[in-house]
DNA sequence: TCGATAGTTCCATGGTTATAGAATAGTCTA
DNA sequence: TAGACTATTCTATAACCATGGAACTATCGA
């Protein structure tokens, strides 16, 4: 991975609102069973990852936890996807989202 | 550490040139003895960390490796310091710089 | 104390980003 | 198929960022 890819990832996480969105997805879908999620990242609506993993209706759930317009939140989702940090898959009218763990480990290794 | 501190750190690393500066300091002062430093982060002038650790004349050395004005590089140094990623100490006419390892481990734990 | 060297600060500028309202498009259900 | 719902895209705007030239400050050595 090139330096510019890393800076792209860091840029995606450089906005506080976007970082919060990312952490809500991350903590609610990637925390080990039984781990407590800090209140700032806890989704109001309980998140049932189900068999497929990820978070269903992620966009809606996050909109309910933030005081930003849906338009703005949509842009932020796009940025996170472009940076390769999350993946979203259509599920009817809504989206299911995952954090790409490879991206996380890439950063961790970069800062080794 | 608050969410806004993390986003500040990520912002400091979000510019490719600034990330390169950071990595040059990081790799040249924090790499384990004998580890090979990738060419993109290697300083032209050999870096003798000496007893005090860190990199002496860091600003000058980095200016010699980048095609940015000194003014711009100075701004970038300031950003990295404000984010708590590096510390600079005057040494006569020049500066000695370190990477703050606590900042690095904070990020790594944040992305645990 | 003068000149050289190292780095900062001031200022201007072109480009990018965060934000939201309005219009639009895709999908579900009755 | 009409209406409701979910999310995206278009458009605009104010704020912020990256950059460099010029002037400045601090320190060193002669």
Tab-separated table of C-alpha atoms (C1' of nucleotides) in Angstrom:
chain	number	residue	atom	x	y	z
A	1	UNK	CA	0.000	0.000	0.000
A	2	UNK	CA	1.269	3.419	-0.985
A	3	UNK	CA	1.794	6.402	1.250
A	4	UNK	CA	-1.103	8.180	-0.424
A	5	UNK	CA	-3.429	5.351	0.568
A	6	UNK	CA	-2.496	5.792	4.178
A	7	UNK	CA	-2.982	9.523	4.049
A	8	UNK	CA	-6.375	8.883	2.462
A	9	UNK	CA	-7.333	6.657	5.369
A	10	UNK	CA	-6.137	9.219	7.885
A	11	UNK	CA	-8.046	11.925	6.036
A	12	UNK	CA	-11.218	9.891	6.281
A	13	UNK	CA	-10.739	9.711	10.033
A	14	UNK	CA	-9.682	13.326	10.425
A	15	UNK	CA	-13.163	14.758	10.747
A	16	UNK	CA	-14.570	14.279	14.227
A	17	UNK	CA	-18.114	13.536	13.064
A	18	UNK	CA	-16.889	11.041	10.494
A	19	UNK	CA	-14.605	9.420	13.025
A	20	UNK	CA	-17.600	9.009	15.317
A	21	UNK	CA	-19.576	7.343	12.529
A	22	UNK	CA	-16.692	5.024	11.847
A	23	UNK	CA	-16.285	4.120	15.504
A	24	UNK	CA	-19.993	3.412	15.869
A	25	UNK	CA	-19.793	0.907	13.062
A	26	UNK	CA	-16.513	-0.468	14.315
A	27	UNK	CA	-17.462	-0.887	17.943
A	28	UNK	CA	-20.930	-2.207	17.248
A	29	UNK	CA	-19.860	-4.797	14.751
A	30	UNK	CA	-16.326	-5.733	15.676
A	31	UNK	CA	-16.276	-5.788	19.460
A	32	UNK	CA	-15.645	-9.174	20.993
A	33	UNK	CA	-18.692	-10.875	22.468
A	34	UNK	CA	-19.682	-9.301	25.774
A	35	UNK	CA	-17.294	-6.351	25.508
A	36	UNK	CA	-18.763	-3.098	26.786
A	37	UNK	CA	-19.121	-0.336	24.184
A	38	UNK	CA	-18.419	3.197	25.377
A	39	UNK	CA	-21.587	5.321	25.508
A	40	UNK	CA	-20.313	7.751	22.875
A	41	UNK	CA	-20.248	4.998	20.260
A	42	UNK	CA	-23.277	3.014	21.367
A	43	UNK	CA	-26.134	2.967	18.889
A	44	UNK	CA	-29.527	3.862	20.369
A	45	UNK	CA	-31.226	1.067	18.547
A	46	UNK	CA	-29.865	-2.308	19.436
A	47	UNK	CA	-27.698	-3.705	16.735
A	48	UNK	CA	-28.410	-7.241	15.735
A	49	UNK	CA	-25.578	-8.327	13.488
A	50	UNK	CA	-27.177	-11.693	12.773
A	51	UNK	CA	-25.573	-14.405	10.738
A	52	UNK	CA	-24.241	-12.091	8.062
A	53	UNK	CA	-22.330	-9.897	10.475
A	54	UNK	CA	-22.021	-6.153	10.024
A	55	UNK	CA	-24.760	-3.743	11.003
A	56	UNK	CA	-28.104	-3.733	9.317
A	57	UNK	CA	-29.783	-0.378	8.652
A	58	UNK	CA	-26.489	1.242	9.626
A	59	UNK	CA	-27.254	4.540	7.928
A	60	UNK	CA	-30.602	4.984	9.666
A	61	UNK	CA	-29.296	3.941	13.026
A	62	UNK	CA	-26.438	6.363	12.833
A	63	UNK	CA	-28.656	9.197	11.645
A	64	UNK	CA	-30.673	8.686	14.833
A	65	UNK	CA	-27.565	9.151	16.958
A	66	UNK	CA	-26.209	12.279	15.322
A	67	UNK	CA	-27.322	15.832	14.818
A	68	UNK	CA	-26.243	16.106	11.211
A	69	UNK	CA	-28.411	16.124	8.115
A	70	UNK	CA	-28.900	12.842	6.285
A	71	UNK	CA	-27.258	14.414	3.284
A	72	UNK	CA	-24.092	15.139	5.241
A	73	UNK	CA	-24.043	11.705	6.822
A	74	UNK	CA	-24.407	10.159	3.392
A	75	UNK	CA	-21.325	12.075	2.250
A	76	UNK	CA	-19.405	10.847	5.262
A	77	UNK	CA	-20.350	7.244	4.533
A	78	UNK	CA	-19.071	7.680	1.023
A	79	UNK	CA	-15.753	9.032	2.255
A	80	UNK	CA	-15.298	6.106	4.590
A	81	UNK	CA	-16.038	3.720	1.734
A	82	UNK	CA	-13.665	5.499	-0.644
A	83	UNK	CA	-10.897	5.215	1.893
A	84	UNK	CA	-11.544	1.490	2.098
A	85	UNK	CA	-12.474	1.642	5.755
A	86	UNK	CA	-16.003	0.296	5.448
A	87	UNK	CA	-18.043	-1.721	3.003
A	88	UNK	CA	-21.767	-1.305	2.502
A	89	UNK	CA	-24.102	-3.756	0.866
A	90	UNK	CA	-27.633	-3.029	-0.193
A	91	UNK	CA	-30.349	-4.927	1.641
A	92	UNK	CA	-33.663	-3.873	0.195
A	93	UNK	CA	-34.176	-0.263	1.063
A	94	UNK	CA	-31.346	-0.132	3.508
A	95	UNK	CA	-27.672	-0.908	3.846
A	96	UNK	CA	-25.651	-3.338	5.872
A	97	UNK	CA	-22.193	-2.100	6.820
A	98	UNK	CA	-18.923	-3.614	7.895
A	99	UNK	CA	-15.601	-2.276	8.927
A	100	UNK	CA	-12.791	-3.637	6.760
A	101	UNK	CA	-10.502	-5.188	9.271
A	102	UNK	CA	-7.655	-5.345	6.758
A	103	UNK	CA	-7.634	-1.550	6.674
A	104	UNK	CA	-7.374	-1.431	10.440
A	105	UNK	CA	-4.524	-3.874	10.554
A	106	UNK	CA	-2.785	-2.046	7.728
A	107	UNK	CA	-2.759	1.115	9.831
A	108	UNK	CA	-1.599	-0.763	12.879
A	109	UNK	CA	1.272	-2.270	10.938
A	110	UNK	CA	2.133	1.042	9.341
A	111	UNK	CA	2.600	2.476	12.829
A	112	UNK	CA	4.569	-0.530	13.997
B	1	UNK	CA	-8.113	11.094	25.496
B	2	UNK	CA	-11.159	12.561	23.785
B	3	UNK	CA	-12.466	11.784	20.326
B	4	UNK	CA	-11.445	15.240	19.147
B	5	UNK	CA	-7.830	14.496	20.095
B	6	UNK	CA	-7.848	11.434	17.923
B	7	UNK	CA	-9.359	13.273	15.002
B	8	UNK	CA	-6.672	15.934	15.471
B	9	UNK	CA	-3.981	13.276	15.237
B	10	UNK	CA	-5.546	11.778	12.137
B	11	UNK	CA	-5.843	15.224	10.600
B	12	UNK	CA	-2.149	15.816	11.157
B	13	UNK	CA	-1.424	12.619	9.259
B	14	UNK	CA	-3.998	13.230	6.543
B	15	UNK	CA	-1.758	15.305	4.315
B	16	UNK	CA	0.605	13.143	2.308
B	17	UNK	CA	3.571	15.500	2.578
B	18	UNK	CA	3.094	15.873	6.307
B	19	UNK	CA	2.727	12.133	6.709
B	20	UNK	CA	6.007	11.708	4.895
B	21	UNK	CA	7.709	14.163	7.234
B	22	UNK	CA	6.297	12.322	10.197
B	23	UNK	CA	7.425	8.950	8.891
B	24	UNK	CA	10.923	10.237	8.211
B	25	UNK	CA	11.238	11.302	11.814
B	26	UNK	CA	9.574	8.136	13.036
B	27	UNK	CA	11.558	5.649	11.006
B	28	UNK	CA	14.874	7.382	11.467
B	29	UNK	CA	14.621	7.718	15.195
B	30	UNK	CA	12.420	4.889	16.348
B	31	UNK	CA	13.447	1.944	14.220
B	32	UNK	CA	15.023	-0.925	16.086
B	33	UNK	CA	18.790	-1.222	15.694
B	34	UNK	CA	19.719	-2.599	12.293
B	35	UNK	CA	16.205	-2.426	10.833
B	36	UNK	CA	16.141	-1.370	7.210
B	37	UNK	CA	14.354	1.907	6.516
B	38	UNK	CA	12.352	2.076	3.291
B	39	UNK	CA	13.916	4.413	0.733
B	40	UNK	CA	10.941	6.772	0.729
B	41	UNK	CA	11.549	7.633	4.387
B	42	UNK	CA	15.315	7.493	4.440
B	43	UNK	CA	17.041	10.805	5.125
B	44	UNK	CA	19.794	11.719	2.672
B	45	UNK	CA	22.081	12.837	5.394
B	46	UNK	CA	22.896	10.112	7.832
B	47	UNK	CA	21.068	10.536	11.050
B	48	UNK	CA	23.136	10.187	14.159
B	49	UNK	CA	20.698	10.115	17.034
B	50	UNK	CA	23.475	10.093	19.619
B	51	UNK	CA	22.992	9.782	23.341
B	52	UNK	CA	20.006	12.117	23.483
B	53	UNK	CA	18.009	10.196	20.924
B	54	UNK	CA	15.765	11.888	18.410
B	55	UNK	CA	17.084	13.466	15.246
B	56	UNK	CA	19.382	16.449	15.283
B	57	UNK	CA	18.917	19.137	12.648
B	58	UNK	CA	15.673	17.405	11.726
B	59	UNK	CA	14.181	20.406	9.968
B	60	UNK	CA	17.182	20.932	7.707
B	61	UNK	CA	17.561	17.277	6.931
B	62	UNK	CA	13.948	16.961	5.967
B	63	UNK	CA	14.033	20.113	3.851
B	64	UNK	CA	16.827	18.473	1.860
B	65	UNK	CA	14.625	15.467	1.131
B	66	UNK	CA	11.487	17.295	0.042
B	67	UNK	CA	10.492	19.667	-2.703
B	68	UNK	CA	8.476	21.993	-0.536
B	69	UNK	CA	9.402	25.456	0.647
B	70	UNK	CA	10.933	25.814	4.102
B	71	UNK	CA	7.954	27.905	5.065
B	72	UNK	CA	5.539	25.113	4.237
B	73	UNK	CA	7.662	22.507	5.978
B	74	UNK	CA	7.756	24.714	9.043
B	75	UNK	CA	3.939	24.826	9.038
B	76	UNK	CA	3.814	21.055	8.796
B	77	UNK	CA	6.206	20.657	11.720
B	78	UNK	CA	3.959	22.901	13.759
B	79	UNK	CA	0.898	20.822	12.912
B	80	UNK	CA	2.636	17.634	13.937
B	81	UNK	CA	3.645	19.226	17.217
B	82	UNK	CA	0.163	20.596	17.885
B	83	UNK	CA	-1.292	17.151	17.395
B	84	UNK	CA	1.146	15.819	19.957
B	85	UNK	CA	2.860	13.545	17.467
B	86	UNK	CA	6.346	15.000	17.718
B	87	UNK	CA	8.364	17.089	20.136
B	88	UNK	CA	11.095	19.505	19.103
B	89	UNK	CA	13.797	20.939	21.298
B	90	UNK	CA	16.067	23.796	20.391
B	91	UNK	CA	19.742	22.977	20.087
B	92	UNK	CA	21.565	26.148	19.232
B	93	UNK	CA	20.429	27.198	15.791
B	94	UNK	CA	18.714	23.954	15.043
B	95	UNK	CA	16.133	21.575	16.420
B	96	UNK	CA	16.234	18.041	17.663
B	97	UNK	CA	13.006	16.096	17.106
B	98	UNK	CA	11.384	13.007	18.537
B	99	UNK	CA	8.240	11.103	17.804
B	100	UNK	CA	6.032	10.825	20.866
B	101	UNK	CA	5.614	7.130	21.252
B	102	UNK	CA	2.660	7.566	23.593
B	103	UNK	CA	0.719	9.137	20.734
B	104	UNK	CA	1.478	6.160	18.546
B	105	UNK	CA	0.392	3.671	21.152
B	106	UNK	CA	-2.729	5.709	21.850
B	107	UNK	CA	-3.754	5.333	18.200
B	108	UNK	CA	-2.943	1.668	18.209
B	109	UNK	CA	-5.072	1.118	21.282
B	110	UNK	CA	-7.875	3.238	19.882
B	111	UNK	CA	-8.015	0.906	16.898
B	112	UNK	CA	-7.839	-2.176	19.069
C	1	DT	C1'	29.407	43.657	16.021
C	2	DC	C1'	28.751	41.926	11.362
C	3	DG	C1'	27.510	38.482	8.342
C	4	DA	C1'	25.862	33.924	7.758
C	5	DT	C1'	22.728	30.360	8.891
C	6	DA	C1'	18.302	28.255	10.710
C	7	DG	C1'	13.859	28.577	11.294
C	8	DT	C1'	9.318	31.406	12.009
C	9	DT	C1'	5.673	34.463	10.963
C	10	DC	C1'	2.889	37.428	7.942
C	11	DC	C1'	0.194	37.598	4.118
C	12	DA	C1'	-2.008	36.253	-0.022
C	13	DT	C1'	-4.207	32.812	-2.957
C	14	DG	C1'	-6.167	28.873	-5.109
C	15	DG	C1'	-8.154	24.699	-3.785
C	16	DT	C1'	-10.693	21.583	-0.754
C	17	DT	C1'	-14.060	20.328	2.778
C	18	DA	C1'	-18.196	20.177	5.771
C	19	DT	C1'	-22.587	21.249	5.752
C	20	DA	C1'	-27.562	21.259	4.497
C	21	DG	C1'	-31.871	22.064	1.639
C	22	DA	C1'	-34.213	20.523	-2.341
C	23	DA	C1'	-34.846	17.462	-5.894
C	24	DT	C1'	-34.288	12.798	-7.343
C	25	DA	C1'	-34.081	7.683	-7.559
C	26	DG	C1'	-34.693	2.986	-5.913
C	27	DT	C1'	-37.489	-0.263	-3.225
C	28	DC	C1'	-41.216	-1.967	-0.506
C	29	DT	C1'	-46.151	-2.636	0.612
C	30	DA	C1'	-50.902	-2.036	0.339
D	1	DT	C1'	-49.447	1.383	-9.344
D	2	DA	C1'	-49.612	4.954	-5.759
D	3	DG	C1'	-47.674	6.339	-1.636
D	4	DA	C1'	-44.306	5.808	1.881
D	5	DC	C1'	-39.758	5.178	3.031
D	6	DT	C1'	-34.568	5.147	2.449
D	7	DA	C1'	-30.719	7.004	0.744
D	8	DT	C1'	-28.176	9.759	-3.000
D	9	DT	C1'	-27.111	13.609	-5.764
D	10	DC	C1'	-27.244	18.507	-7.077
D	11	DT	C1'	-26.199	22.956	-5.802
D	12	DA	C1'	-24.628	26.515	-2.949
D	13	DT	C1'	-21.786	28.499	0.666
D	14	DA	C1'	-18.887	29.500	4.436
D	15	DA	C1'	-14.888	27.829	6.578
D	16	DC	C1'	-10.619	25.751	6.418
D	17	DC	C1'	-6.106	24.085	4.357
D	18	DA	C1'	-1.694	23.803	1.655
D	19	DT	C1'	1.458	26.414	-0.290
D	20	DG	C1'	5.189	29.841	-1.009
D	21	DG	C1'	7.425	34.557	-1.092
D	22	DA	C1'	9.066	38.102	1.738
D	23	DA	C1'	10.183	39.979	5.904
D	24	DC	C1'	11.632	38.867	10.340
D	25	DT	C1'	13.999	36.774	14.622
D	26	DA	C1'	17.433	34.129	16.989
D	27	DT	C1'	21.857	32.177	17.287
D	28	DC	C1'	26.524	31.230	16.026
D	29	DG	C1'	31.318	32.203	14.547
D	30	DA	C1'	34.781	35.316	13.107
